PDB file of C-alpha atoms in Angstrom:
ATOM      1  CA  MET G   1       0.000   0.000   0.000  1.00 53.00           C
ATOM      2  CA  SER G   2       1.367   3.400  -0.989  1.00 62.00           C
ATOM      3  CA  LYS G   3       1.696   5.959   1.791  1.00 70.00           C
ATOM      4  CA  LEU G   4      -0.209   8.385  -0.438  1.00 73.00           C
ATOM      5  CA  THR G   5      -3.367   6.326   0.067  1.00 79.00           C
ATOM      6  CA  LEU G   6      -3.263   7.172   3.777  1.00 83.00           C
ATOM      7  CA  ASP G   7      -3.600  10.923   3.239  1.00 88.00           C
ATOM      8  CA  GLY G   8      -7.387  10.900   3.257  1.00 93.00           C
ATOM      9  CA  VAL G   9     -10.190  10.666   0.709  1.00 97.00           C
ATOM     10  CA  ASP G  10     -10.254  14.448   0.251  1.00 96.00           C
ATOM     11  CA  VAL G  11      -6.509  14.886  -0.243  1.00 97.00           C
ATOM     12  CA  MET G  12      -6.394  11.990  -2.711  1.00 97.00           C
ATOM     13  CA  GLY G  13      -9.441  13.454  -4.417  1.00 98.00           C
ATOM     14  CA  ASP G  14      -7.801  16.857  -4.802  1.00 98.00           C
ATOM     15  CA  ARG G  15      -4.770  15.226  -6.395  1.00 98.00           C
ATOM     16  CA  LEU G  16      -6.852  13.149  -8.794  1.00 98.00           C
ATOM     17  CA  ALA G  17      -9.077  16.089  -9.727  1.00 98.00           C
ATOM     18  CA  LYS G  18      -5.963  18.036 -10.695  1.00 98.00           C
ATOM     19  CA  GLU G  19      -4.753  15.126 -12.849  1.00 98.00           C
ATOM     20  CA  VAL G  20      -8.137  14.793 -14.570  1.00 98.00           C
ATOM     21  CA  LEU G  21      -8.199  18.504 -15.420  1.00 98.00           C
ATOM     22  CA  GLU G  22      -4.657  18.280 -16.790  1.00 98.00           C
ATOM     23  CA  VAL G  23      -5.706  15.447 -19.122  1.00 98.00           C
ATOM     24  CA  ILE G  24      -8.796  17.380 -20.252  1.00 98.00           C
ATOM     25  CA  GLN G  25      -6.669  20.446 -20.999  1.00 97.00           C
ATOM     26  CA  ARG G  26      -4.106  18.371 -22.958  1.00 98.00           C
ATOM     27  CA  LYS G  27      -6.828  16.713 -25.034  1.00 97.00           C
ATOM     28  CA  PRO G  28      -9.266  19.435 -26.112  1.00 94.00           C
ATOM     29  CA  ASN G  29     -11.206  17.030 -28.357  1.00 97.00           C
ATOM     30  CA  LEU G  30     -12.471  14.973 -25.421  1.00 98.00           C
ATOM     31  CA  GLN G  31     -16.256  14.985 -25.130  1.00 98.00           C
ATOM     32  CA  LYS G  32     -17.177  12.297 -22.597  1.00 98.00           C
ATOM     33  CA  ILE G  33     -15.882  11.023 -19.285  1.00 99.00           C
ATOM     34  CA  SER G  34     -16.382   7.851 -17.212  1.00 99.00           C
ATOM     35  CA  PHE G  35     -14.961   6.666 -13.900  1.00 99.00           C
ATOM     36  CA  VAL G  36     -14.123   3.084 -12.924  1.00 99.00           C
ATOM     37  CA  ALA G  37     -12.719   2.783  -9.409  1.00 99.00           C
ATOM     38  CA  HIS G  38     -11.852  -0.010  -6.979  1.00 98.00           C
ATOM     39  CA  SER G  39     -12.137  -0.093  -3.185  1.00 96.00           C
ATOM     40  CA  VAL G  40     -11.375   3.261  -1.506  1.00 96.00           C
ATOM     41  CA  GLY G  41     -10.777   4.590  -5.000  1.00 98.00           C
ATOM     42  CA  GLY G  42     -14.548   4.654  -5.432  1.00 98.00           C
ATOM     43  CA  LEU G  43     -14.877   7.141  -2.574  1.00 98.00           C
ATOM     44  CA  VAL G  44     -12.060   9.208  -4.052  1.00 98.00           C
ATOM     45  CA  ALA G  45     -13.859   9.191  -7.417  1.00 99.00           C
ATOM     46  CA  ARG G  46     -17.079  10.409  -5.764  1.00 99.00           C
ATOM     47  CA  TYR G  47     -15.121  13.245  -4.173  1.00 99.00           C
ATOM     48  CA  VAL G  48     -13.504  14.128  -7.516  1.00 99.00           C
ATOM     49  CA  ILE G  49     -16.753  14.374  -9.460  1.00 99.00           C
ATOM     50  CA  GLY G  50     -18.239  16.545  -6.724  1.00 98.00           C
ATOM     51  CA  LYS G  51     -15.284  18.887  -7.124  1.00 98.00           C
ATOM     52  CA  LEU G  52     -15.320  18.896 -10.954  1.00 98.00           C
ATOM     53  CA  TYR G  53     -19.097  19.176 -11.425  1.00 98.00           C
ATOM     54  CA  ARG G  54     -20.295  22.125 -13.454  1.00 96.00           C
ATOM     55  CA  PRO G  55     -24.017  22.974 -13.430  1.00 94.00           C
ATOM     56  CA  PRO G  56     -25.926  23.516 -16.694  1.00 91.00           C
ATOM     57  CA  LYS G  57     -25.294  26.876 -18.291  1.00 80.00           C
ATOM     58  CA  THR G  58     -28.044  29.273 -17.287  1.00 68.00           C
ATOM     59  CA  GLU G  59     -28.324  30.764 -20.782  1.00 62.00           C
ATOM     60  CA  ASN G  60     -29.391  27.362 -22.134  1.00 57.00           C
ATOM     61  CA  LEU G  61     -31.690  26.529 -19.240  1.00 57.00           C
ATOM     62  CA  GLU G  62     -34.958  28.044 -20.471  1.00 60.00           C
ATOM     63  CA  ASP G  63     -34.600  26.778 -24.066  1.00 59.00           C
ATOM     64  CA  SER G  64     -33.776  23.254 -22.883  1.00 54.00           C
ATOM     65  CA  MET G  65     -36.678  23.192 -20.437  1.00 54.00           C
ATOM     66  CA  ALA G  66     -39.076  24.458 -23.114  1.00 55.00           C
ATOM     67  CA  ALA G  67     -37.891  21.703 -25.452  1.00 49.00           C
ATOM     68  CA  GLY G  68     -38.372  19.075 -22.744  1.00 48.00           C
ATOM     69  CA  GLU G  69     -34.711  18.088 -22.796  1.00 53.00           C
ATOM     70  CA  ASP G  70     -33.015  16.255 -19.960  1.00 62.00           C
ATOM     71  CA  LEU G  71     -30.684  19.022 -18.831  1.00 76.00           C
ATOM     72  CA  ARG G  72     -27.569  17.786 -17.039  1.00 87.00           C
ATOM     73  CA  GLY G  73     -24.424  19.347 -15.763  1.00 96.00           C
ATOM     74  CA  THR G  74     -20.971  18.203 -16.799  1.00 98.00           C
ATOM     75  CA  ILE G  75     -17.840  16.847 -15.155  1.00 98.00           C
ATOM     76  CA  GLY G  76     -14.991  19.168 -16.005  1.00 97.00           C
ATOM     77  CA  GLY G  77     -16.955  20.302 -19.059  1.00 97.00           C
ATOM     78  CA  LEU G  78     -17.406  16.726 -20.353  1.00 98.00           C
ATOM     79  CA  GLU G  79     -20.541  14.621 -20.737  1.00 98.00           C
ATOM     80  CA  ALA G  80     -20.738  12.174 -17.832  1.00 98.00           C
ATOM     81  CA  MET G  81     -21.346   8.582 -18.964  1.00 99.00           C
ATOM     82  CA  ASN G  82     -20.468   5.708 -16.578  1.00 99.00           C
ATOM     83  CA  PHE G  83     -19.701   5.903 -12.872  1.00 99.00           C
ATOM     84  CA  ILE G  84     -18.623   2.432 -11.746  1.00 99.00           C
ATOM     85  CA  THR G  85     -17.239   1.300  -8.414  1.00 99.00           C
ATOM     86  CA  VAL G  86     -15.894  -2.131  -7.547  1.00 99.00           C
ATOM     87  CA  ALA G  87     -15.841  -3.343  -3.935  1.00 98.00           C
ATOM     88  CA  THR G  88     -16.050   0.208  -2.587  1.00 98.00           C
ATOM     89  CA  PRO G  89     -17.054   0.888   1.053  1.00 97.00           C
ATOM     90  CA  HIS G  90     -19.701   3.518   0.254  1.00 98.00           C
ATOM     91  CA  LEU G  91     -21.172   3.279   3.762  1.00 96.00           C
ATOM     92  CA  GLY G  92     -17.776   3.327   5.393  1.00 93.00           C
ATOM     93  CA  SER G  93     -16.208   0.521   7.404  1.00 85.00           C
ATOM     94  CA  ARG G  94     -17.517   1.119  10.899  1.00 78.00           C
ATOM     95  CA  GLY G  95     -20.776  -0.861  10.862  1.00 60.00           C
ATOM     96  CA  ASN G  96     -21.415  -4.462  11.816  1.00 52.00           C
ATOM     97  CA  LYS G  97     -19.665  -6.833   9.382  1.00 52.00           C
ATOM     98  CA  GLN G  98     -18.580  -3.948   7.140  1.00 53.00           C
ATOM     99  CA  VAL G  99     -14.989  -5.175   7.548  1.00 56.00           C
ATOM    100  CA  PRO G 100     -15.391  -8.968   7.354  1.00 50.00           C
ATOM    101  CA  PHE G 101     -11.972  -9.866   8.778  1.00 42.00           C
ATOM    102  CA  LEU G 102     -13.211  -8.507  12.129  1.00 47.00           C
ATOM    103  CA  PHE G 103     -15.689 -11.430  12.074  1.00 41.00           C
ATOM    104  CA  GLY G 104     -18.671  -9.238  12.966  1.00 47.00           C
ATOM    105  CA  VAL G 105     -17.608  -9.191  16.629  1.00 44.00           C
ATOM    106  CA  PRO G 106     -18.801  -5.830  18.067  1.00 58.00           C
ATOM    107  CA  ALA G 107     -15.852  -5.592  20.478  1.00 51.00           C
ATOM    108  CA  PHE G 108     -13.354  -5.995  17.614  1.00 47.00           C
ATOM    109  CA  GLU G 109     -15.232  -3.483  15.466  1.00 48.00           C
ATOM    110  CA  LYS G 110     -15.380  -0.923  18.262  1.00 54.00           C
ATOM    111  CA  ALA G 111     -11.685  -1.363  19.015  1.00 53.00           C
ATOM    112  CA  ALA G 112     -10.837  -0.965  15.319  1.00 50.00           C
ATOM    113  CA  SER G 113     -12.661   2.362  15.143  1.00 51.00           C
ATOM    114  CA  LEU G 114     -10.537   3.628  18.064  1.00 48.00           C
ATOM    115  CA  VAL G 115      -7.134   2.644  16.685  1.00 49.00           C
ATOM    116  CA  ILE G 116      -7.633   2.697  12.914  1.00 50.00           C
ATOM    117  CA  HIS G 117      -6.111   6.189  12.567  1.00 51.00           C
ATOM    118  CA  TRP G 118      -2.819   4.869  13.969  1.00 45.00           C
ATOM    119  CA  ILE G 119      -2.573   2.471  11.037  1.00 54.00           C
ATOM    120  CA  PHE G 120      -4.442   4.106   8.149  1.00 62.00           C
ATOM    121  CA  ARG G 121      -4.183   7.691   9.381  1.00 64.00           C
ATOM    122  CA  ARG G 122      -6.580  10.211   7.835  1.00 88.00           C
ATOM    123  CA  THR G 123      -8.041   7.673   5.383  1.00 92.00           C
ATOM    124  CA  GLY G 124      -8.868   5.405   8.311  1.00 87.00           C
ATOM    125  CA  ARG G 125     -10.753   8.205  10.040  1.00 90.00           C
ATOM    126  CA  HIS G 126     -12.791   8.785   6.898  1.00 94.00           C
ATOM    127  CA  LEU G 127     -13.617   5.089   6.523  1.00 92.00           C
ATOM    128  CA  PHE G 128     -14.703   4.725  10.142  1.00 89.00           C
ATOM    129  CA  LEU G 129     -16.479   8.112  10.097  1.00 91.00           C
ATOM    130  CA  THR G 130     -14.482   9.410  13.064  1.00 89.00           C
ATOM    131  CA  ASP G 131     -13.130  12.503  11.304  1.00 90.00           C
ATOM    132  CA  ASN G 132     -14.207  15.847  12.711  1.00 85.00           C
ATOM    133  CA  ASP G 133     -12.529  18.554  10.653  1.00 80.00           C
ATOM    134  CA  GLU G 134     -13.257  21.943  12.199  1.00 80.00           C
ATOM    135  CA  GLY G 135     -16.407  20.552  13.776  1.00 84.00           C
ATOM    136  CA  LYS G 136     -17.832  19.379  10.447  1.00 90.00           C
ATOM    137  CA  PRO G 137     -19.758  16.089  10.064  1.00 94.00           C
ATOM    138  CA  PRO G 138     -17.776  13.080   8.804  1.00 95.00           C
ATOM    139  CA  LEU G 139     -16.691  13.443   5.171  1.00 97.00           C
ATOM    140  CA  LEU G 140     -18.777  10.481   3.976  1.00 97.00           C
ATOM    141  CA  LYS G 141     -21.868  12.130   5.432  1.00 97.00           C
ATOM    142  CA  ARG G 142     -21.026  15.405   3.719  1.00 97.00           C
ATOM    143  CA  MET G 143     -20.677  13.479   0.451  1.00 98.00           C
ATOM    144  CA  ILE G 144     -24.386  12.557   0.342  1.00 98.00           C
ATOM    145  CA  GLN G 145     -25.444  16.129  -0.315  1.00 96.00           C
ATOM    146  CA  ASP G 146     -24.424  19.222  -2.231  1.00 96.00           C
ATOM    147  CA  SER G 147     -22.723  22.157  -0.557  1.00 90.00           C
ATOM    148  CA  ASP G 148     -21.462  25.569  -1.598  1.00 83.00           C
ATOM    149  CA  ASP G 149     -18.146  24.174  -2.814  1.00 88.00           C
ATOM    150  CA  PHE G 150     -18.966  20.587  -3.807  1.00 95.00           C
ATOM    151  CA  TYR G 151     -21.870  19.086  -5.730  1.00 97.00           C
ATOM    152  CA  PHE G 152     -21.498  15.459  -4.717  1.00 98.00           C
ATOM    153  CA  MET G 153     -25.039  14.278  -5.452  1.00 98.00           C
ATOM    154  CA  SER G 154     -25.616  16.522  -8.459  1.00 98.00           C
ATOM    155  CA  ALA G 155     -22.412  15.083  -9.903  1.00 98.00           C
ATOM    156  CA  LEU G 156     -23.573  11.505  -9.382  1.00 98.00           C
ATOM    157  CA  ARG G 157     -26.956  12.336 -10.842  1.00 98.00           C
ATOM    158  CA  THR G 158     -25.432  13.748 -14.018  1.00 98.00           C
ATOM    159  CA  PHE G 159     -24.000  10.362 -15.095  1.00 98.00           C
ATOM    160  CA  LYS G 160     -25.991   8.282 -17.569  1.00 98.00           C
ATOM    161  CA  ARG G 161     -25.564   5.268 -15.284  1.00 98.00           C
ATOM    162  CA  ARG G 162     -24.158   4.468 -11.854  1.00 99.00           C
ATOM    163  CA  VAL G 163     -23.036   0.917 -11.086  1.00 99.00           C
ATOM    164  CA  VAL G 164     -21.723  -0.876  -8.007  1.00 99.00           C
ATOM    165  CA  TYR G 165     -20.007  -4.270  -8.269  1.00 99.00           C
ATOM    166  CA  SER G 166     -19.901  -6.081  -4.922  1.00 98.00           C
ATOM    167  CA  ASN G 167     -18.557  -9.336  -3.522  1.00 98.00           C
ATOM    168  CA  VAL G 168     -21.269 -11.270  -1.679  1.00 97.00           C
ATOM    169  CA  GLY G 169     -18.617 -13.083   0.347  1.00 94.00           C
ATOM    170  CA  TYR G 170     -14.920 -13.869   0.836  1.00 94.00           C
ATOM    171  CA  ASP G 171     -13.986 -10.194   0.556  1.00 95.00           C
ATOM    172  CA  HIS G 172     -12.276  -9.749   3.913  1.00 90.00           C
ATOM    173  CA  ILE G 173     -11.703  -6.014   3.441  1.00 91.00           C
ATOM    174  CA  VAL G 174     -15.038  -4.610   2.210  1.00 95.00           C
ATOM    175  CA  GLY G 175     -18.367  -6.134   3.206  1.00 93.00           C
ATOM    176  CA  TRP G 176     -21.279  -6.825   0.860  1.00 96.00           C
ATOM    177  CA  ARG G 177     -23.641  -4.325   2.466  1.00 95.00           C
ATOM    178  CA  THR G 178     -21.347  -1.316   2.280  1.00 96.00           C
ATOM    179  CA  SER G 179     -20.155  -2.031  -1.260  1.00 98.00           C
ATOM    180  CA  SER G 180     -23.691  -2.528  -2.608  1.00 98.00           C
ATOM    181  CA  ILE G 181     -25.275   0.413  -0.726  1.00 98.00           C
ATOM    182  CA  ARG G 182     -27.880  -1.753   0.966  1.00 97.00           C
ATOM    183  CA  ARG G 183     -29.346  -2.330   4.373  1.00 96.00           C
ATOM    184  CA  ASN G 184     -28.938  -5.824   5.741  1.00 93.00           C
ATOM    185  CA  SER G 185     -32.641  -6.488   5.132  1.00 94.00           C
ATOM    186  CA  ASP G 186     -32.201  -5.498   1.468  1.00 96.00           C
ATOM    187  CA  LEU G 187     -29.505  -8.067   0.662  1.00 96.00           C
ATOM    188  CA  PRO G 188     -30.921 -10.451  -1.966  1.00 95.00           C
ATOM    189  CA  LYS G 189     -30.988 -14.237  -2.079  1.00 93.00           C
ATOM    190  CA  TRP G 190     -28.532 -15.105  -4.804  1.00 91.00           C
ATOM    191  CA  GLU G 191     -27.784 -18.804  -4.430  1.00 83.00           C
ATOM    192  CA  ASP G 192     -30.166 -19.958  -7.199  1.00 80.00           C
ATOM    193  CA  TYR G 193     -29.207 -17.255  -9.697  1.00 85.00           C
ATOM    194  CA  LEU G 194     -27.576 -18.630 -12.859  1.00 84.00           C
ATOM    195  CA  ASN G 195     -25.715 -16.621 -15.461  1.00 88.00           C
ATOM    196  CA  GLU G 196     -24.018 -18.741 -18.109  1.00 90.00           C
ATOM    197  CA  LYS G 197     -22.232 -15.850 -19.830  1.00 95.00           C
ATOM    198  CA  TYR G 198     -20.915 -14.330 -16.600  1.00 97.00           C
ATOM    199  CA  PRO G 199     -20.708 -17.280 -14.170  1.00 96.00           C
ATOM    200  CA  HIS G 200     -19.481 -15.225 -11.207  1.00 97.00           C
ATOM    201  CA  VAL G 201     -22.211 -12.604 -11.524  1.00 97.00           C
ATOM    202  CA  VAL G 202     -24.833 -14.044  -9.189  1.00 97.00           C
ATOM    203  CA  TYR G 203     -27.396 -11.235  -8.988  1.00 96.00           C
ATOM    204  CA  GLU G 204     -28.287  -8.038 -10.855  1.00 97.00           C
ATOM    205  CA  GLU G 205     -30.646  -5.354  -9.683  1.00 97.00           C
ATOM    206  CA  HIS G 206     -31.734  -2.012 -11.106  1.00 98.00           C
ATOM    207  CA  CYS G 207     -32.677   0.254  -8.218  1.00 97.00           C
ATOM    208  CA  LYS G 208     -34.686   3.357  -8.992  1.00 97.00           C
ATOM    209  CA  ALA G 209     -34.058   6.597  -7.172  1.00 96.00           C
ATOM    210  CA  SER G 210     -35.991   6.789  -3.922  1.00 91.00           C
ATOM    211  CA  GLY G 211     -37.048   9.556  -1.583  1.00 78.00           C
ATOM    212  CA  THR G 212     -35.325  10.782   1.541  1.00 70.00           C
ATOM    213  CA  GLU G 213     -37.563   8.935   4.006  1.00 69.00           C
ATOM    214  CA  GLN G 214     -35.376   6.878   6.299  1.00 66.00           C
ATOM    215  CA  HIS G 215     -35.811   3.210   7.089  1.00 62.00           C
ATOM    216  CA  ASP G 216     -37.098   2.059  10.487  1.00 62.00           C
ATOM    217  CA  LEU G 217     -33.935   0.911  12.272  1.00 55.00           C
ATOM    218  CA  THR G 218     -35.946  -1.376  14.544  1.00 51.00           C
ATOM    219  CA  ASP G 219     -36.303  -3.667  11.536  1.00 54.00           C
ATOM    220  CA  ASP G 220     -32.567  -3.895  10.937  1.00 55.00           C
ATOM    221  CA  SER G 221     -30.350  -4.480  13.958  1.00 52.00           C
ATOM    222  CA  SER G 222     -27.150  -4.293  11.891  1.00 52.00           C
ATOM    223  CA  SER G 223     -27.663  -0.640  10.941  1.00 57.00           C
ATOM    224  CA  ASP G 224     -27.126   2.536  12.907  1.00 82.00           C
ATOM    225  CA  LYS G 225     -28.452   6.047  12.386  1.00 90.00           C
ATOM    226  CA  LEU G 226     -25.427   7.347  10.480  1.00 92.00           C
ATOM    227  CA  GLU G 227     -25.285   4.328   8.196  1.00 93.00           C
ATOM    228  CA  GLU G 228     -28.995   4.725   7.505  1.00 96.00           C
ATOM    229  CA  GLU G 229     -28.409   8.361   6.523  1.00 97.00           C
ATOM    230  CA  LEU G 230     -25.737   7.251   4.046  1.00 97.00           C
ATOM    231  CA  VAL G 231     -27.964   4.573   2.493  1.00 97.00           C
ATOM    232  CA  THR G 232     -30.893   6.980   2.234  1.00 97.00           C
ATOM    233  CA  GLY G 233     -28.786   9.785   0.776  1.00 98.00           C
ATOM    234  CA  LEU G 234     -27.082   7.624  -1.848  1.00 98.00           C
ATOM    235  CA  SER G 235     -30.392   6.025  -2.796  1.00 98.00           C
ATOM    236  CA  THR G 236     -31.775   9.338  -4.042  1.00 98.00           C
ATOM    237  CA  VAL G 237     -30.130   8.447  -7.361  1.00 98.00           C
ATOM    238  CA  SER G 238     -30.663   5.231  -9.305  1.00 98.00           C
ATOM    239  CA  TRP G 239     -28.076   2.449  -9.214  1.00 99.00           C
ATOM    240  CA  GLU G 240     -27.334  -0.738 -11.094  1.00 99.00           C
ATOM    241  CA  LYS G 241     -26.176  -3.285  -8.543  1.00 99.00           C
ATOM    242  CA  VAL G 242     -24.132  -6.276  -9.669  1.00 98.00           C
ATOM    243  CA  ASP G 243     -23.390  -8.917  -7.049  1.00 98.00           C
ATOM    244  CA  VAL G 244     -20.442 -11.247  -7.558  1.00 98.00           C
ATOM    245  CA  SER G 245     -19.411 -14.505  -5.925  1.00 97.00           C
ATOM    246  CA  PHE G 246     -16.150 -16.420  -6.180  1.00 96.00           C
ATOM    247  CA  HIS G 247     -17.156 -19.007  -3.581  1.00 94.00           C
ATOM    248  CA  THR G 248     -16.195 -21.941  -5.859  1.00 92.00           C
ATOM    249  CA  CYS G 249     -12.900 -20.425  -7.022  1.00 94.00           C
ATOM    250  CA  ARG G 250      -9.425 -21.386  -5.896  1.00 93.00           C
ATOM    251  CA  GLN G 251      -8.606 -17.741  -5.211  1.00 94.00           C
ATOM    252  CA  ARG G 252     -11.889 -17.002  -3.391  1.00 94.00           C
ATOM    253  CA  PHE G 253     -10.094 -15.715  -0.286  1.00 92.00           C
ATOM    254  CA  ALA G 254      -8.593 -12.996  -2.497  1.00 95.00           C
ATOM    255  CA  ALA G 255     -12.022 -11.906  -3.753  1.00 97.00           C
ATOM    256  CA  HIS G 256     -11.204  -8.227  -3.148  1.00 97.00           C
ATOM    257  CA  SER G 257      -8.477  -8.495  -5.801  1.00 97.00           C
ATOM    258  CA  VAL G 258     -10.064 -11.155  -8.025  1.00 98.00           C
ATOM    259  CA  ILE G 259     -13.115  -8.975  -8.715  1.00 98.00           C
ATOM    260  CA  GLN G 260     -10.846  -6.465 -10.476  1.00 97.00           C
ATOM    261  CA  VAL G 261      -8.323  -9.028 -11.836  1.00 98.00           C
ATOM    262  CA  LYS G 262      -5.482  -7.214 -10.120  1.00 94.00           C
ATOM    263  CA  ASP G 263      -3.061  -9.810 -11.497  1.00 95.00           C
ATOM    264  CA  HIS G 264      -4.058 -11.160 -14.924  1.00 93.00           C
ATOM    265  CA  VAL G 265      -2.690 -14.622 -14.085  1.00 93.00           C
ATOM    266  CA  LEU G 266      -3.316 -15.054 -10.373  1.00 94.00           C
ATOM    267  CA  HIS G 267      -6.777 -13.439 -10.463  1.00 97.00           C
ATOM    268  CA  ARG G 268      -7.920 -14.549 -13.925  1.00 95.00           C
ATOM    269  CA  GLU G 269     -11.083 -16.145 -12.518  1.00 96.00           C
ATOM    270  CA  GLY G 270     -12.554 -12.661 -12.275  1.00 97.00           C
ATOM    271  CA  ALA G 271     -12.283 -12.037 -16.019  1.00 98.00           C
ATOM    272  CA  ASP G 272     -16.012 -12.560 -16.610  1.00 98.00           C
ATOM    273  CA  VAL G 273     -16.788  -9.685 -14.218  1.00 98.00           C
ATOM    274  CA  ILE G 274     -14.580  -7.394 -16.301  1.00 98.00           C
ATOM    275  CA  GLU G 275     -16.303  -8.690 -19.456  1.00 98.00           C
ATOM    276  CA  HIS G 276     -19.672  -7.852 -17.899  1.00 98.00           C
ATOM    277  CA  MET G 277     -18.421  -4.343 -17.166  1.00 98.00           C
ATOM    278  CA  ILE G 278     -17.172  -3.851 -20.735  1.00 98.00           C
ATOM    279  CA  ASP G 279     -20.303  -5.305 -22.369  1.00 98.00           C
ATOM    280  CA  HIS G 280     -22.570  -2.914 -20.455  1.00 98.00           C
ATOM    281  CA  PHE G 281     -20.349   0.154 -20.759  1.00 98.00           C
ATOM    282  CA  HIS G 282     -22.068   3.178 -22.354  1.00 98.00           C
ATOM    283  CA  LEU G 283     -19.994   4.894 -25.023  1.00 94.00           C
TER     284      LEU G 283
END
């Protein structure tokens, strides 16, 4: 792990946003932009698009509305196409079973939230929602709404499609619930799902945008108030959710890497997931 990944989601996001703008400036013929990000990179990508979002030009607003056009903003001046995350902890890592290698033991999870900043520094604070910059709410909470400086949700909404790929098991770093933006009660039954073309894709769901009404936590003992706010906020835009299982694979215990084929030889069993991503990519 590079030390740069410990600097925090916002610092990494600022660096990436600068790189994206440099590429856009070097290639003036670019018209469209997509993001594909793995693990914490998905949170960084959400930060970046919130920083680079540009609202629709006001001079075109009335004409577009009169014509019934779907008026969207841009990302760095480019048309936003695909926003795809792979095994990303969108709800953070502090909830029950959100970090599977802690075995869902509350005492371990509580202890981890207290010491994580010693190991993963600022990034750890962001993941466990313990950051408190100048009295502000945790960054992941701030990222479910627009503010004066960042348009996190408007940026997400401007993409043609938003997709989350999630491991249903054997990912010991990022749990299924947090990577698929679901409550525990929303996790689907996938065992009987069969996909011959993409054998490791075990469930697909198209979730429409929902309102801001929060779920009754008494029905879901694994959730807490902050996690519920994150689920509710992120659910105000539509998502395609693709659930993946490597439970029959030799490298199943490396699911967090297999799902992105980090090594084209060692993790080749995840190739069908990449094929699924390519086949559904909007150009």
